[in-house]
Coordinates of C-alpha atoms and ligand atoms in Angstrom, one line a residue:
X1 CA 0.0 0.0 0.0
X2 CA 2.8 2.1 0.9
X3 CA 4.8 3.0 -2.5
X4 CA 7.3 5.0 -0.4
X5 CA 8.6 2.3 0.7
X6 CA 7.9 -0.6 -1.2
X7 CA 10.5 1.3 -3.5
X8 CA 12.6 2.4 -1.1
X9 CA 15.7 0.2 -2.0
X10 CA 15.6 2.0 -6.1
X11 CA 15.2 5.0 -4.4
X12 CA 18.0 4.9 -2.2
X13 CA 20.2 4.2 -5.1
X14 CA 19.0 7.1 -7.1
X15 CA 18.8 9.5 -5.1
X16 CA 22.5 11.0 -5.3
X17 CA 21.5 11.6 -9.1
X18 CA 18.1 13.6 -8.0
X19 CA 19.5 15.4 -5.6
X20 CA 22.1 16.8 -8.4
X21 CA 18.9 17.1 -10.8
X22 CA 16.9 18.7 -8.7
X23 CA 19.5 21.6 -8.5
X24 CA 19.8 21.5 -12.1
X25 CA 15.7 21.6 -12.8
X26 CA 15.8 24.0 -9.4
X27 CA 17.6 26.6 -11.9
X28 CA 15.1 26.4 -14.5
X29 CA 11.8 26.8 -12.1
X30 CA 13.4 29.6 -10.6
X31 CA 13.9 31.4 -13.6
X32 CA 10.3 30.8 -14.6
X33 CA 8.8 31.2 -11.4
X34 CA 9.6 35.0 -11.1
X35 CA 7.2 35.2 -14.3
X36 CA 4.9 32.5 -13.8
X37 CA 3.2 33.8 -10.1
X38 CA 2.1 36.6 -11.3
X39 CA 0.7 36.1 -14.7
X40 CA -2.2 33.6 -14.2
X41 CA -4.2 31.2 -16.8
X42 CA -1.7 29.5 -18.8
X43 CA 1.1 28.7 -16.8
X44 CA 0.9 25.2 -17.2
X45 CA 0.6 25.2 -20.4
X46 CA 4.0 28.0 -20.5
X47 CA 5.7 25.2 -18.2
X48 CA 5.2 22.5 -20.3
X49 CA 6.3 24.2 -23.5
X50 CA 9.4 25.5 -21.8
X51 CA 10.0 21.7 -20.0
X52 CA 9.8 20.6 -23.3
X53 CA 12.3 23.1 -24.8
X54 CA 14.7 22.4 -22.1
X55 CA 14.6 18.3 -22.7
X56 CA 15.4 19.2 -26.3
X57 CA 18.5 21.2 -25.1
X58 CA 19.8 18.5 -23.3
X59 CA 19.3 16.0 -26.2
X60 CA 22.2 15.7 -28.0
X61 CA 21.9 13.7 -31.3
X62 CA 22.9 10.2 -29.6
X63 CA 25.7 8.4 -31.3
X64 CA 26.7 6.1 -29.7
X65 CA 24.3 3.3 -28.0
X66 CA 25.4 1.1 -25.0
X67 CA 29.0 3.2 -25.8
X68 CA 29.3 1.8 -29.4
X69 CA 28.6 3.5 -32.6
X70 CA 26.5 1.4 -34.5
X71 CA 27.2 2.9 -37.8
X72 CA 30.9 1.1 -37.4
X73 CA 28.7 -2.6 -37.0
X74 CA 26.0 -4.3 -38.9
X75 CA 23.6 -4.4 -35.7
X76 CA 21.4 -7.4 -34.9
X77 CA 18.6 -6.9 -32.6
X78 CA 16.8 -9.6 -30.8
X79 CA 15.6 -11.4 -28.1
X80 CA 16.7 -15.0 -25.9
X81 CA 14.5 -17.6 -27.7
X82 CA 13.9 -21.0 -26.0
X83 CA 16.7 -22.8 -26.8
X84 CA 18.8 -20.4 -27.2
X85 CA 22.3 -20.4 -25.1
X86 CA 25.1 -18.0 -25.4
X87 CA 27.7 -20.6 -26.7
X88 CA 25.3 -21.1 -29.8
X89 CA 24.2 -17.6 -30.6
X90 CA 27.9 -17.0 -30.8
X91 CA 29.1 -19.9 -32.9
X92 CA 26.0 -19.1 -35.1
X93 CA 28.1 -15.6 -35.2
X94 CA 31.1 -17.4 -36.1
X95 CA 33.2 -16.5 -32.8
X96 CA 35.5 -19.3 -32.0
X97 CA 35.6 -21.9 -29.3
X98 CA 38.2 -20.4 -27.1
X99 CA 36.9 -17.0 -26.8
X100 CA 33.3 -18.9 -26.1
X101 CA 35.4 -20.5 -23.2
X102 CA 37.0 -17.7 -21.7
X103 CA 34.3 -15.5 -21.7
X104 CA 32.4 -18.7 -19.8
X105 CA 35.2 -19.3 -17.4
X106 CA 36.7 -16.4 -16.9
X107 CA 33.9 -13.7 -16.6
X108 CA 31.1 -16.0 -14.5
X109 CA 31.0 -13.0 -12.1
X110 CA 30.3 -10.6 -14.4
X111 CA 28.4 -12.1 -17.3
X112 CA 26.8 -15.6 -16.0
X113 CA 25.5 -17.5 -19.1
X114 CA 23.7 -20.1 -17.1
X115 CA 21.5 -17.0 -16.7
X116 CA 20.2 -15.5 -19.6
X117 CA 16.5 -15.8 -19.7
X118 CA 14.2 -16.2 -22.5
X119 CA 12.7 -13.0 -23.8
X120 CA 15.7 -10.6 -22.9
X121 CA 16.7 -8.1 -25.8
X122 CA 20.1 -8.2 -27.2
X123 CA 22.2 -7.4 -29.5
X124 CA 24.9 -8.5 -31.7
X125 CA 27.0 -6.1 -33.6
X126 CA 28.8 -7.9 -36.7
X127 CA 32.1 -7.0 -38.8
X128 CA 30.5 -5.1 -41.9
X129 CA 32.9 -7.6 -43.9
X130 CA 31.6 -10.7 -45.7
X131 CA 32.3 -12.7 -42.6
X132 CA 29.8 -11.1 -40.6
X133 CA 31.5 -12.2 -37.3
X134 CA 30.3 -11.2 -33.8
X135 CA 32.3 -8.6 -32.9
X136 CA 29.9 -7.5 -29.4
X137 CA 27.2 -9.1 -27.4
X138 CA 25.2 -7.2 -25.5
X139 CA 22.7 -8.1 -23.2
X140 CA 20.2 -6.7 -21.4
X141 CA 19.6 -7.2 -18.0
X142 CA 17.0 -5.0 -17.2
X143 CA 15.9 -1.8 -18.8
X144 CA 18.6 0.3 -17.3
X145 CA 21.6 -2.1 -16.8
X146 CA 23.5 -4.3 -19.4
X147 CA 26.1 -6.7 -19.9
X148 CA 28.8 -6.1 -22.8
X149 CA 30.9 -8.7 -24.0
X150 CA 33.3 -7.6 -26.6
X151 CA 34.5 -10.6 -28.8
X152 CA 37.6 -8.2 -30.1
X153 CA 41.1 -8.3 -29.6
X154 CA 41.1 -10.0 -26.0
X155 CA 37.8 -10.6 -25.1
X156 CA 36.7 -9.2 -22.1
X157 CA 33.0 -8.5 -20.6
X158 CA 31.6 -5.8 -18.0
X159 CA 28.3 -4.4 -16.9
X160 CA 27.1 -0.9 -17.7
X161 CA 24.3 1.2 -17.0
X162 CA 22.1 3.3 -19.4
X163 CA 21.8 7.0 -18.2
X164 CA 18.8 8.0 -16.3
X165 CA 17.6 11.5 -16.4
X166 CA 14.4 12.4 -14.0
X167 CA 12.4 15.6 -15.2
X168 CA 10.7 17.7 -12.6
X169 CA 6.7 17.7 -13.9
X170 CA 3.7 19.6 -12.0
X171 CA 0.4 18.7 -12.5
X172 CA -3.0 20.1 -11.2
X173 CA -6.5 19.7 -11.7
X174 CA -10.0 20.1 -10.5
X175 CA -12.6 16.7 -9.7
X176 CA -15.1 16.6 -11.9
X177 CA -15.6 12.7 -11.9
X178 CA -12.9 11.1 -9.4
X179 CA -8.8 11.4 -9.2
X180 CA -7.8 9.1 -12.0
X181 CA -10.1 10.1 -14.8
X182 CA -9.0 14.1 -13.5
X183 CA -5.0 12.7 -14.0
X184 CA -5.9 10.3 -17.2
X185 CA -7.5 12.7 -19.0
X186 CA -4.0 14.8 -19.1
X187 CA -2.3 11.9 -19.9
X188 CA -0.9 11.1 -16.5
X189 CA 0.8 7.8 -15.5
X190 CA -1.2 6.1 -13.3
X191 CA 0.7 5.6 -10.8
X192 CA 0.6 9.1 -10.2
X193 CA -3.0 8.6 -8.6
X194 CA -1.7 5.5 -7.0
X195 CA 1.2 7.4 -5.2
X196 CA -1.4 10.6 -4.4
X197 CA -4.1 8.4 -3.6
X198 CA -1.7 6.8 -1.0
X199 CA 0.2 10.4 0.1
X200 CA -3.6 11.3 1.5
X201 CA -4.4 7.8 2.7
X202 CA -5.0 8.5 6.3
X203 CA -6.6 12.6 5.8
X204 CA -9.0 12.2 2.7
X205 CA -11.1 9.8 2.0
X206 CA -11.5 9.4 -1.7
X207 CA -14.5 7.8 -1.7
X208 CA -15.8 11.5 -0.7
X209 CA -14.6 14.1 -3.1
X210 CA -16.5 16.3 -4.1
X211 CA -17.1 17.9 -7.7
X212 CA -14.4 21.4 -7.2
X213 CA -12.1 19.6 -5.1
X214 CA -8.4 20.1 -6.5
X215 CA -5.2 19.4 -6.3
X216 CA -1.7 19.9 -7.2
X217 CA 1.1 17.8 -7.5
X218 CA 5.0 17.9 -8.5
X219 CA 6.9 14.9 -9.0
X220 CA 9.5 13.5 -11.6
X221 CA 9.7 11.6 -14.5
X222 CA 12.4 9.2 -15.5
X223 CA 14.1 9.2 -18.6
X224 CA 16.4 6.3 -20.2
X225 CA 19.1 7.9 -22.2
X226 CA 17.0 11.3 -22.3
X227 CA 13.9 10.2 -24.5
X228 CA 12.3 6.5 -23.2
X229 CA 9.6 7.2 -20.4
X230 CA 10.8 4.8 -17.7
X231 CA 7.4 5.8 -15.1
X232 CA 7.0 8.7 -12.2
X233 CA 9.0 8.9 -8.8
X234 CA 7.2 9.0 -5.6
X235 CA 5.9 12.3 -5.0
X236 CA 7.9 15.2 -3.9
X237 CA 5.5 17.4 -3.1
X238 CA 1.9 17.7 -3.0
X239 CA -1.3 19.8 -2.2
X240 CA -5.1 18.8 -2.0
X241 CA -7.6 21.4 -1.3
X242 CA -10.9 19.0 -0.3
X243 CA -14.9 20.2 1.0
X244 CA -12.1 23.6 0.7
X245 CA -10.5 22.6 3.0
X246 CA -6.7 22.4 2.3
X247 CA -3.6 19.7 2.8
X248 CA -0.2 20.4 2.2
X249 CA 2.1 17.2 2.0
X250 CA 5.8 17.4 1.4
X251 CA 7.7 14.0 1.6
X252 CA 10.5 14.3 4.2
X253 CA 12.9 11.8 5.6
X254 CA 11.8 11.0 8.9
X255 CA 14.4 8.6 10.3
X256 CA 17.6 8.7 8.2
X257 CA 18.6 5.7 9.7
X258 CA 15.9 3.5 8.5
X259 CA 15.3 5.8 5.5
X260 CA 12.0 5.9 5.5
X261 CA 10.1 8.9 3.8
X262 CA 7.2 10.1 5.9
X263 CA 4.8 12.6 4.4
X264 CA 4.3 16.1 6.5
X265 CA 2.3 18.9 6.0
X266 CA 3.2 22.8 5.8
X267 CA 3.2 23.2 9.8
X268 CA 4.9 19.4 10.2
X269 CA 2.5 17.1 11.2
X270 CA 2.6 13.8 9.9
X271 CA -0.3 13.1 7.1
X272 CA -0.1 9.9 8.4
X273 CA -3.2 8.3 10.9
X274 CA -2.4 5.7 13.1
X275 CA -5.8 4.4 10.5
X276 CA -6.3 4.6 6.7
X277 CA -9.5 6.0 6.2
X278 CA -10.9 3.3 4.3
X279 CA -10.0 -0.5 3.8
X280 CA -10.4 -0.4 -0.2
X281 CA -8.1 1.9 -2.6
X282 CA -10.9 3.3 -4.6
X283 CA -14.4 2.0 -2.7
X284 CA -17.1 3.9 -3.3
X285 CA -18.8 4.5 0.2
X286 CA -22.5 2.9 0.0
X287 CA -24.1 3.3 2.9
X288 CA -23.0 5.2 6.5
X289 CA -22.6 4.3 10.0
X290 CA -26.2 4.8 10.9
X291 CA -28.3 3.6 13.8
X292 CA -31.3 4.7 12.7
X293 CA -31.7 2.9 9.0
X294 CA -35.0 1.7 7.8
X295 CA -35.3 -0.6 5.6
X296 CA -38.3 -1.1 3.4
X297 CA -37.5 -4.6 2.8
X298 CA -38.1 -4.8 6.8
X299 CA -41.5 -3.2 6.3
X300 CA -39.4 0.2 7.0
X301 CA -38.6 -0.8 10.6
X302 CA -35.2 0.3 12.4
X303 CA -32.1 -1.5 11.3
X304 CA -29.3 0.3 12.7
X305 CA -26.1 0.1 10.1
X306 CA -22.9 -0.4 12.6
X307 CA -21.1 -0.6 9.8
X308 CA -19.6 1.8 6.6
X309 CA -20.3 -0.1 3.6
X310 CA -17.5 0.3 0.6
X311 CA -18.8 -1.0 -2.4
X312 CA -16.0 -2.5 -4.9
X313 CA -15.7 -5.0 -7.5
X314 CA -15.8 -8.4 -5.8
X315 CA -11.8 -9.6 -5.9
X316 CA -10.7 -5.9 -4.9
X317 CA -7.7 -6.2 -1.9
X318 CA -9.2 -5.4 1.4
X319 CA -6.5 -3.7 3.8
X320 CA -5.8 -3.4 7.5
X321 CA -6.2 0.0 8.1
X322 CA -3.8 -0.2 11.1
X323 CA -1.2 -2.5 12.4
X324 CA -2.5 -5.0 14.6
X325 CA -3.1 -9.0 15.1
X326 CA -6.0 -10.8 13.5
X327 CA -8.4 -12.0 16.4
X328 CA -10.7 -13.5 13.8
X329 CA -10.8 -14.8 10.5
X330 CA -13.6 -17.4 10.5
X331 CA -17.5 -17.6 8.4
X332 CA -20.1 -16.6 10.4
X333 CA -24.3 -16.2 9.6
X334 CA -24.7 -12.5 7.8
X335 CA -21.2 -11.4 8.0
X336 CA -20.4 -13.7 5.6
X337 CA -16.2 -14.6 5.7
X338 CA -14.6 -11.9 7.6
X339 CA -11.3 -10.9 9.2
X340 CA -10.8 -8.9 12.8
X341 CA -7.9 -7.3 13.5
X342 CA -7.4 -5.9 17.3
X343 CA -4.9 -2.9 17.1
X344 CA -4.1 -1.8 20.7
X345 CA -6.6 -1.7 24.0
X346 CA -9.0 0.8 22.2
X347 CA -9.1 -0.3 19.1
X348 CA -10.6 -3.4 16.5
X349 CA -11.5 -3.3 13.2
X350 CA -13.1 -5.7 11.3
X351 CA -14.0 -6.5 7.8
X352 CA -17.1 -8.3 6.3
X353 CA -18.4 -10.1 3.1
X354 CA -15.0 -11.2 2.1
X355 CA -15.0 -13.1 -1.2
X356 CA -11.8 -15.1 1.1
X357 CA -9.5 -14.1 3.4
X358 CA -6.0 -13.7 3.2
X359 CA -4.8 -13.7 6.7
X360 CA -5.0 -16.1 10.0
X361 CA -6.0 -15.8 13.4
X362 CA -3.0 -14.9 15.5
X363 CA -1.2 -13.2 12.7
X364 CA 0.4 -10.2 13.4
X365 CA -0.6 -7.7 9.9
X366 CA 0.5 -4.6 9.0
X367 CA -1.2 -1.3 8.1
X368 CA -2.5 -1.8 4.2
X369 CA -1.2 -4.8 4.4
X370 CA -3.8 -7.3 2.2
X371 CA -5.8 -9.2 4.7
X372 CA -8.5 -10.6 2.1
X373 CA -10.7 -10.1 -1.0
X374 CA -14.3 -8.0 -1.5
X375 CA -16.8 -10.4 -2.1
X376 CA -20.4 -10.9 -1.3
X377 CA -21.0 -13.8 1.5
X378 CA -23.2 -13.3 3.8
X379 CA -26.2 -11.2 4.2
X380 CA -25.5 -8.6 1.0
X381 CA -27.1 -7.5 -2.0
X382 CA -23.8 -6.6 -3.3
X383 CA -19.9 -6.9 -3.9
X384 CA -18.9 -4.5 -0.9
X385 CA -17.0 -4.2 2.5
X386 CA -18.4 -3.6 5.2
X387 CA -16.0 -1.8 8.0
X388 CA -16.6 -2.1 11.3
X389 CA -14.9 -0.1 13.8
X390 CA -14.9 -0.8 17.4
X391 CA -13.7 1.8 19.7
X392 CA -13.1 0.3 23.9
X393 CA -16.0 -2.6 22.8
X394 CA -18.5 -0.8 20.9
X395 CA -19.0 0.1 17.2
X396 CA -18.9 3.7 16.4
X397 CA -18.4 5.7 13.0
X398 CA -15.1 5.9 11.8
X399 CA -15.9 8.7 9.6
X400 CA -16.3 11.2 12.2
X401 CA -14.0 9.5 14.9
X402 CA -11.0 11.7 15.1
X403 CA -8.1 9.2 14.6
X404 CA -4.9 9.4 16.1
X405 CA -2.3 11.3 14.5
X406 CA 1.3 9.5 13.7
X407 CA 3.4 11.6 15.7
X408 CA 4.6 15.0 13.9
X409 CA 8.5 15.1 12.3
X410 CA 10.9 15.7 15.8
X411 CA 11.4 19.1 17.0
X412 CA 15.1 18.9 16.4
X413 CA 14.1 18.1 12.5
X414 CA 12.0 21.1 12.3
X415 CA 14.0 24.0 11.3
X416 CA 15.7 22.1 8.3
X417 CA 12.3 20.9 7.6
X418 CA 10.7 24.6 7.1
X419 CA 13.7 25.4 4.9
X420 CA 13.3 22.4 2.9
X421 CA 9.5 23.1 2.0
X422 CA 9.5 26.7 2.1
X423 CA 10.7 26.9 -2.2
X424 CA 8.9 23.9 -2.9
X425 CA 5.7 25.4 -1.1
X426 CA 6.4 28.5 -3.2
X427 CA 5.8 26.3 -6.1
X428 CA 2.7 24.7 -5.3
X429 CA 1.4 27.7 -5.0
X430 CA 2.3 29.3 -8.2
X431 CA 0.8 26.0 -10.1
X432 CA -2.4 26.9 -11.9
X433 CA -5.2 24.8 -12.3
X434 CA -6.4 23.5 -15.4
X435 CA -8.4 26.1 -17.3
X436 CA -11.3 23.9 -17.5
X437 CA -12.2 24.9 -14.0
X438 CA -12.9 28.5 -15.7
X439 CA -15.4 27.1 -18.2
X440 CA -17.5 25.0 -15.7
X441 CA -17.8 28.1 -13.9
X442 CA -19.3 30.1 -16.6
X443 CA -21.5 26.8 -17.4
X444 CA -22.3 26.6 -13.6
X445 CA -23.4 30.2 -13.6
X446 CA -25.1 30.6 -17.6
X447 CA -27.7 27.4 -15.6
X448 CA -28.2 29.1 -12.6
X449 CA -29.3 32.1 -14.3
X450 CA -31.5 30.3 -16.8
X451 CA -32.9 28.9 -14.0
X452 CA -33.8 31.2 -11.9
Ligands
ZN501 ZN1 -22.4 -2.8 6.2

């Protein structure tokens, strides 16, 4: 559930290299921040053209790939086929035994042939004589790193890396429908909803937004060797303005020593609850916590709801909203299959309808970690979840219970922390919103007036 630090180990590794792009990109938005804040409307549009230009100034025309130029070769590209072996693709390339042998022997630790898999790209670069021999094989490993065996001279093999460029992007918009069709529609990565959806986890629950809610968002893009689109970072820094009300979040290192990135607003409390507002990514809520329900099918008499119903496709991963152990996990009359999860001396949750659970009694489960699937057992008309949440043995509304907050970034962390945010809150704030916003207003106002 957590992206931050389900990728923490990439993230680690890169980010030396977006600490020196950020710099770099810092230049840039400076420059067009002094104009950008006060002219308003078509910023975004302005930053993108001007991103654009500045991609194009760092393109060089590229002549060499993987540190060869391919002009000097007749280049072969292809991928492992079953079957296929390295000894054989290169005897089909008419490289002899020996330098087959050393390469085998002698470079296991860099280039293991016992371990290329089917369906790897690579590629062969051949003498443009008659012969056509092999004179490179490179393979690669992954999109961003490679193996190189060169067949000349004395062979040798090593491992390189492609170059990885991240691009500083900001996006906003307004909710018309929900998040993802507000991001798609701009041509967004998904995971861009994914990573916001999860940055406002525990404060917003998207199930509620409301048409006018908006948002901001700035976050970077990687780049393979300047021009392949290699998906969106975790987000740097973020703003959500929901029922008007708004939410700063700017990802911070909370512990250096365990690296893990914590999201904080503008006066440094943690965004994150000791619960996630709801057990189901994008649930629609279906019916409230409420003690006074009537239910025609009852011949309209009282049937309070101790639940809050999230309706989702039926296979949709149901989450512990907090850490805790399961208690329960068991089938039982109208609750259908369902999973409870005690969290401290105050505090159960528990989760109904489940299609099957994924978790055992006595298993200890951590916040959005998968503890089963949406389903409809039980007594339900419906693929949903239905939430319960007990506070000190009784079920009450989660939804206006004011959950704990994660404890706010340490004192001693502050005053680097204000500096940090203060430019990059400077820039959220200078981000315009979509200029559809604009139209719906006039539409908004032409109906109101023709209506009244
Ligand atoms: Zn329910």
């Amino acid at each position: 559930m957590i992206g931050v630090n389900s990728g923490s180990t990439i993230s680690l590794i890169l980010k030396n290299r977006i600490i020196k792009m950020q710099k770099y990109w810092g230049l840039i938005f400076i420059l067009l921040l002094s104009f950008s804040c006060k002219e308003s409307g078509k910023t975004t549009v302005e930053k993108q053209s001007l991103e654009i230009a500045s991609i194009e100034v760092l393109e060089k025309p590229i002549v060499k790939h993987f540190g060869f130029n391919l002009e000097e070769f007749e280049v072969q590209l292809d991928t492992i086929k079953n079957g296929d072996s390295f000894g054989k693709l290169m005897m089909d390339h008419k490289v002899d035994y020996p330098k087959i042998a050393k390469i085998t022997e002698e470079y296991r630790d860099t280039f293991d042939v016992r371990k290329i898999r089917v369906g790897k790209p690579y590629v062969i670069l051949k003498s443009k004589d008659t012969t056509a021999t092999a004179q490179v094989f490179i393979y690669e490993n992954d999109p961003i790193n490679y193996t190189v065996v060169d067949l000349r001279d004395s062979v040798k093999a090593y491992k390189e890396k492609k170059q990885v460029k991240y691009l500083e992007k900001e996006v906003s918009g307004v909710i018309t429908t929900n998040l993802s069709e507000s991001l798609l529609e701009q041509g967004i990565d998904y995971m861009v909803t994914h990573n916001l959806a999860n940055v406002y986890a525990w404060t917003i629950d998207f199930s509620m937004l409301q048409k006018g809610d908006r948002f901001k968002v700035i976050y970077k893009e990687k780049f393979i060797n300047d021009s392949i689109y290699a998906g969106s970072e975790q987000i740097e820094a973020a703003y959500f303005e929901h029922n008007g009300k708004p939410i700063y979040a700017f990802a911070y290192e909370n512990d250096s020593l365990k690296s893990i990135v914590d999201y904080f607003d503008d006066e440094a409390n943690n965004l994150r609850r000791t619960f996630l507002r709801m057990p189901v990514e994008f649930g629609r809520l279906s019916s409230r916590y409420n003690l006074k329900r009537r239910i025609r099918y009852y011949g309209n008499k009282i049937r309070p709801h101790k639940g809050t119903d999230y309706a989702a496709p039926v296979g949709t991963p149901i989450m512990a909203t907090a850490d805790g152990t399961v208690t329960e996990s068991t089938r039982r009359g109208g609750n259908g299959k369902y999973v409870k999860i005690r969290h401290n001396g105050t505090y159960s949750t528990q989760y109904l309808h489940m299609k099957k659970q994924k978790v055992k009694r006595g298993e200890f489960v951590r916040q959005g970690d998968v503890i089963g699937w949406v389903g409809m057992t039980g007594n339900t008309s419906g693929p949903h979840v239905c939430y319960r949440f007990w506070k000190n043995g009784r079920q009450v509304d989660p939804l206006r219970e004011e959950l704990p907050k994660a404890e706010p970034l340490a004192e001693t962390l502050q005053p680097e922390y204000f500096s940090y945010i203060s430019p990059l809150k400077e820039q959220l704030d200078c981000i315009a919103y979509p200029e559809i916003q604009e139209e719906e207003d006039i539409q908004a106002t032409d109906l109101a007036s023709l209506t009244e």
